[in-house]
Structure formats: structure tokens, C-alpha cells
Amino acid sequence: VASAGANVLDDYEEGTWTPILRFAADSTGITYSARTGRYTKIGRAVSIECDFTLSSKGVVVGDATVDGIPFAEFMQTCITILGSALAATATTSLMANLSLSSTVNLFKYAAGAISFLNNVDFANTSRTALTVTYSV
């Protein structure tokens, strides 16, 4: 009889989470017409997805982040983040990094330069989708 030994899958979990858009670490006045978040954790690898559409971008100014990610307290490394943002003016290439403070920092690539996405880049009806993979 063969045994899988150390290769036995003993840690698999799926679930939902609530993404929270913030500008300068504040979400005052931000409301959503749609918002979903899902995750899969296999061993130490966590993959999260979120998709949200704003109904109001609120009144706060500053750099954009997404908070509320699952298993952030155990995060060690960020592997990949892909996403898109339908902002105030046009579809923007979205990049991001997962900080050790459990926040997804949002960046844009436009006109050959990378810069923080901020409140000016969002309209009251902007839609953003992210996929993030990291280890814990």
C-alpha cells in the first residue's frame, strides 16, 4: 500500500471576505453597488479575488488601498497581483503590492510611468477587480 506521507493535503480552505477600498487609510463616504471577495488557501498558499463597483467614492483624498484581506496576519511574501480598474477617465492598467501591514497598495501604469492610484483616478461608479497570490 502506497502512502502519500508528507504530501497529504491537510490544509485546504475556501471562503469569502469583504474588500474595503480606502484613500489615505480612510473609507469615509465610500459606498458600493456591488462587492465580492473570495479566497482559497492550500497549505501556505493563499489566493484571493475581489471585484467591487462603487456607488460613491466618498470624500477622502489620497492614495488608494484595498484592506480586509484574509490571513494577512500571517503573510510572508506576495507573489502576483493582477487587476483592472475602470476609473474616471479610461480603463487603466492596474498593478499592486501587498504590504506587510495587510494592505493592497494600488498603482497604475499610464503614459509610460508607474504611480499610485488615488481618489482622482476613481469615479463614483468605478469598478475594480484584483487577483492576489501570497504565502503565509
mmCIF file of C-alpha atoms in Angstrom:
data_model
loop_
_atom_site.group_PDB
_atom_site.id
_atom_site.type_symbol
_atom_site.label_atom_id
_atom_site.label_comp_id
_atom_site.label_asym_id
_atom_site.label_seq_id
_atom_site.Cartn_x
_atom_site.Cartn_y
_atom_site.Cartn_z
ATOM 1 C CA VAL A 1 0.000 0.000 0.000
ATOM 2 C CA ALA A 2 1.442 3.340 -1.052
ATOM 3 C CA SER A 3 1.429 6.263 1.345
ATOM 4 C CA ALA A 4 1.445 9.947 0.445
ATOM 5 C CA GLY A 5 3.290 10.778 3.685
ATOM 6 C CA ALA A 6 4.370 14.422 3.748
ATOM 7 C CA ASN A 7 2.379 15.115 0.567
ATOM 8 C CA VAL A 8 -1.006 14.589 2.210
ATOM 9 C CA LEU A 9 -3.185 17.678 1.811
ATOM 10 C CA ASP A 10 -4.144 18.603 5.351
ATOM 11 C CA ASP A 11 -4.916 22.308 4.944
ATOM 12 C CA TYR A 12 -7.478 23.378 2.346
ATOM 13 C CA GLU A 13 -9.985 26.162 2.855
ATOM 14 C CA GLU A 14 -12.307 28.267 0.699
ATOM 15 C CA GLY A 15 -14.310 31.238 1.811
ATOM 16 C CA THR A 16 -15.392 34.812 1.302
ATOM 17 C CA TRP A 17 -14.045 38.147 2.502
ATOM 18 C CA THR A 18 -15.117 41.775 2.225
ATOM 19 C CA PRO A 19 -12.769 44.103 0.334
ATOM 20 C CA ILE A 20 -12.589 47.661 1.691
ATOM 21 C CA LEU A 21 -11.400 50.476 -0.574
ATOM 22 C CA ARG A 22 -9.622 53.266 1.265
ATOM 23 C CA PHE A 23 -7.987 56.532 0.286
ATOM 24 C CA ALA A 24 -5.201 57.604 2.660
ATOM 25 C CA ALA A 25 -6.315 54.786 5.013
ATOM 26 C CA ASP A 26 -9.856 56.219 5.292
ATOM 27 C CA SER A 27 -13.124 54.998 3.767
ATOM 28 C CA THR A 28 -15.411 57.877 4.784
ATOM 29 C CA GLY A 29 -18.373 58.086 2.424
ATOM 30 C CA ILE A 30 -17.322 55.198 0.156
ATOM 31 C CA THR A 31 -20.299 53.028 -0.804
ATOM 32 C CA TYR A 32 -20.645 50.095 -3.191
ATOM 33 C CA SER A 33 -23.263 48.938 -5.667
ATOM 34 C CA ALA A 34 -21.534 45.535 -5.788
ATOM 35 C CA ARG A 35 -18.697 43.992 -3.758
ATOM 36 C CA THR A 36 -17.416 40.408 -3.575
ATOM 37 C CA GLY A 37 -14.315 38.689 -2.288
ATOM 38 C CA ARG A 38 -13.307 35.019 -2.406
ATOM 39 C CA TYR A 39 -10.249 33.146 -1.211
ATOM 40 C CA THR A 40 -8.665 29.717 -1.447
ATOM 41 C CA LYS A 41 -5.964 28.600 0.989
ATOM 42 C CA ILE A 42 -3.964 25.469 0.220
ATOM 43 C CA GLY A 43 -1.230 24.821 2.745
ATOM 44 C CA ARG A 44 0.729 28.087 2.966
ATOM 45 C CA ALA A 45 -0.510 29.475 -0.386
ATOM 46 C CA VAL A 46 -3.422 31.913 -0.361
ATOM 47 C CA SER A 47 -5.170 33.202 -3.476
ATOM 48 C CA ILE A 48 -7.701 35.993 -3.133
ATOM 49 C CA GLU A 49 -10.007 37.630 -5.635
ATOM 50 C CA CYS A 50 -12.140 40.699 -5.266
ATOM 51 C CA ASP A 51 -14.409 42.704 -7.501
ATOM 52 C CA PHE A 52 -16.188 45.858 -6.462
ATOM 53 C CA THR A 53 -18.160 48.639 -8.104
ATOM 54 C CA LEU A 54 -18.578 51.944 -6.334
ATOM 55 C CA SER A 55 -21.791 53.887 -5.984
ATOM 56 C CA SER A 56 -19.851 56.726 -4.287
ATOM 57 C CA LYS A 57 -16.109 57.251 -3.964
ATOM 58 C CA GLY A 58 -16.611 59.254 -0.784
ATOM 59 C CA VAL A 59 -14.896 62.450 0.293
ATOM 60 C CA VAL A 60 -11.413 61.319 1.292
ATOM 61 C CA VAL A 61 -8.338 62.190 -0.794
ATOM 62 C CA GLY A 62 -5.104 60.224 -1.048
ATOM 63 C CA ASP A 63 -3.555 57.003 -2.307
ATOM 64 C CA ALA A 64 -5.833 54.007 -2.885
ATOM 65 C CA THR A 65 -5.583 50.741 -0.967
ATOM 66 C CA VAL A 66 -7.726 47.641 -0.507
ATOM 67 C CA ASP A 67 -7.995 46.262 3.028
ATOM 68 C CA GLY A 68 -9.679 43.315 4.685
ATOM 69 C CA ILE A 69 -7.610 40.545 3.097
ATOM 70 C CA PRO A 70 -7.805 37.138 4.800
ATOM 71 C CA PHE A 71 -4.815 35.567 6.572
ATOM 72 C CA ALA A 72 -2.916 38.857 6.423
ATOM 73 C CA GLU A 73 -1.618 38.463 9.965
ATOM 74 C CA PHE A 74 0.449 35.510 8.766
ATOM 75 C CA MET A 75 1.536 36.936 5.398
ATOM 76 C CA GLN A 76 5.158 36.383 4.403
ATOM 77 C CA THR A 77 5.526 37.104 0.697
ATOM 78 C CA CYS A 78 3.498 38.455 -2.166
ATOM 79 C CA ILE A 79 3.763 36.520 -5.405
ATOM 80 C CA THR A 80 1.453 38.013 -8.023
ATOM 81 C CA ILE A 81 -1.221 40.623 -8.321
ATOM 82 C CA LEU A 82 -3.259 41.235 -11.444
ATOM 83 C CA GLY A 83 -6.127 43.595 -11.825
ATOM 84 C CA SER A 84 -8.018 46.223 -13.712
ATOM 85 C CA ALA A 85 -9.699 49.439 -12.783
ATOM 86 C CA LEU A 86 -12.359 51.282 -14.698
ATOM 87 C CA ALA A 87 -11.527 54.739 -13.445
ATOM 88 C CA ALA A 88 -12.851 58.214 -14.056
ATOM 89 C CA THR A 89 -11.253 58.652 -17.466
ATOM 90 C CA ALA A 90 -10.491 55.266 -19.005
ATOM 91 C CA THR A 91 -9.513 51.684 -18.366
ATOM 92 C CA THR A 92 -6.169 51.719 -16.550
ATOM 93 C CA SER A 93 -3.549 49.000 -16.221
ATOM 94 C CA LEU A 94 -3.527 48.225 -12.528
ATOM 95 C CA MET A 95 -0.578 46.963 -10.513
ATOM 96 C CA ALA A 96 -0.342 46.455 -6.803
ATOM 97 C CA ASN A 97 1.758 45.166 -3.967
ATOM 98 C CA LEU A 98 0.737 43.561 -0.734
ATOM 99 C CA SER A 99 2.343 45.347 2.174
ATOM 100 C CA LEU A 100 3.285 43.802 5.494
ATOM 101 C CA SER A 101 0.517 45.901 7.031
ATOM 102 C CA SER A 102 -2.031 43.651 5.233
ATOM 103 C CA THR A 103 -2.963 46.336 2.730
ATOM 104 C CA VAL A 104 -3.020 46.020 -1.041
ATOM 105 C CA ASN A 105 -1.437 49.202 -2.414
ATOM 106 C CA LEU A 106 -2.814 50.138 -5.840
ATOM 107 C CA PHE A 107 -0.674 51.555 -8.663
ATOM 108 C CA LYS A 108 -1.389 52.486 -12.266
ATOM 109 C CA TYR A 109 0.680 52.332 -15.407
ATOM 110 C CA ALA A 110 -0.132 55.193 -17.734
ATOM 111 C CA ALA A 111 1.876 57.224 -20.239
ATOM 112 C CA GLY A 112 4.970 55.097 -19.589
ATOM 113 C CA ALA A 113 5.069 55.759 -15.836
ATOM 114 C CA ILE A 114 4.006 53.963 -12.652
ATOM 115 C CA SER A 115 2.273 55.983 -9.933
ATOM 116 C CA PHE A 116 -0.089 55.419 -7.020
ATOM 117 C CA LEU A 117 -3.753 55.155 -7.887
ATOM 118 C CA ASN A 118 -5.585 57.796 -5.847
ATOM 119 C CA ASN A 119 -9.044 59.257 -5.349
ATOM 120 C CA VAL A 120 -8.764 61.318 -8.565
ATOM 121 C CA ASP A 121 -8.482 58.079 -10.572
ATOM 122 C CA PHE A 122 -11.864 56.859 -9.343
ATOM 123 C CA ALA A 123 -15.355 57.934 -10.353
ATOM 124 C CA ASN A 124 -18.469 57.302 -8.282
ATOM 125 C CA THR A 125 -19.164 54.269 -10.499
ATOM 126 C CA SER A 126 -15.629 52.834 -10.867
ATOM 127 C CA ARG A 127 -15.179 49.069 -10.945
ATOM 128 C CA THR A 128 -12.009 47.338 -9.715
ATOM 129 C CA ALA A 129 -11.038 43.658 -9.817
ATOM 130 C CA LEU A 130 -7.945 42.054 -8.290
ATOM 131 C CA THR A 131 -6.366 38.622 -8.021
ATOM 132 C CA VAL A 132 -3.603 38.225 -5.433
ATOM 133 C CA THR A 133 -1.494 35.192 -4.508
ATOM 134 C CA TYR A 134 0.745 35.179 -1.430
ATOM 135 C CA SER A 135 2.196 32.796 1.096
ATOM 136 C CA VAL A 136 1.582 32.693 4.822
#
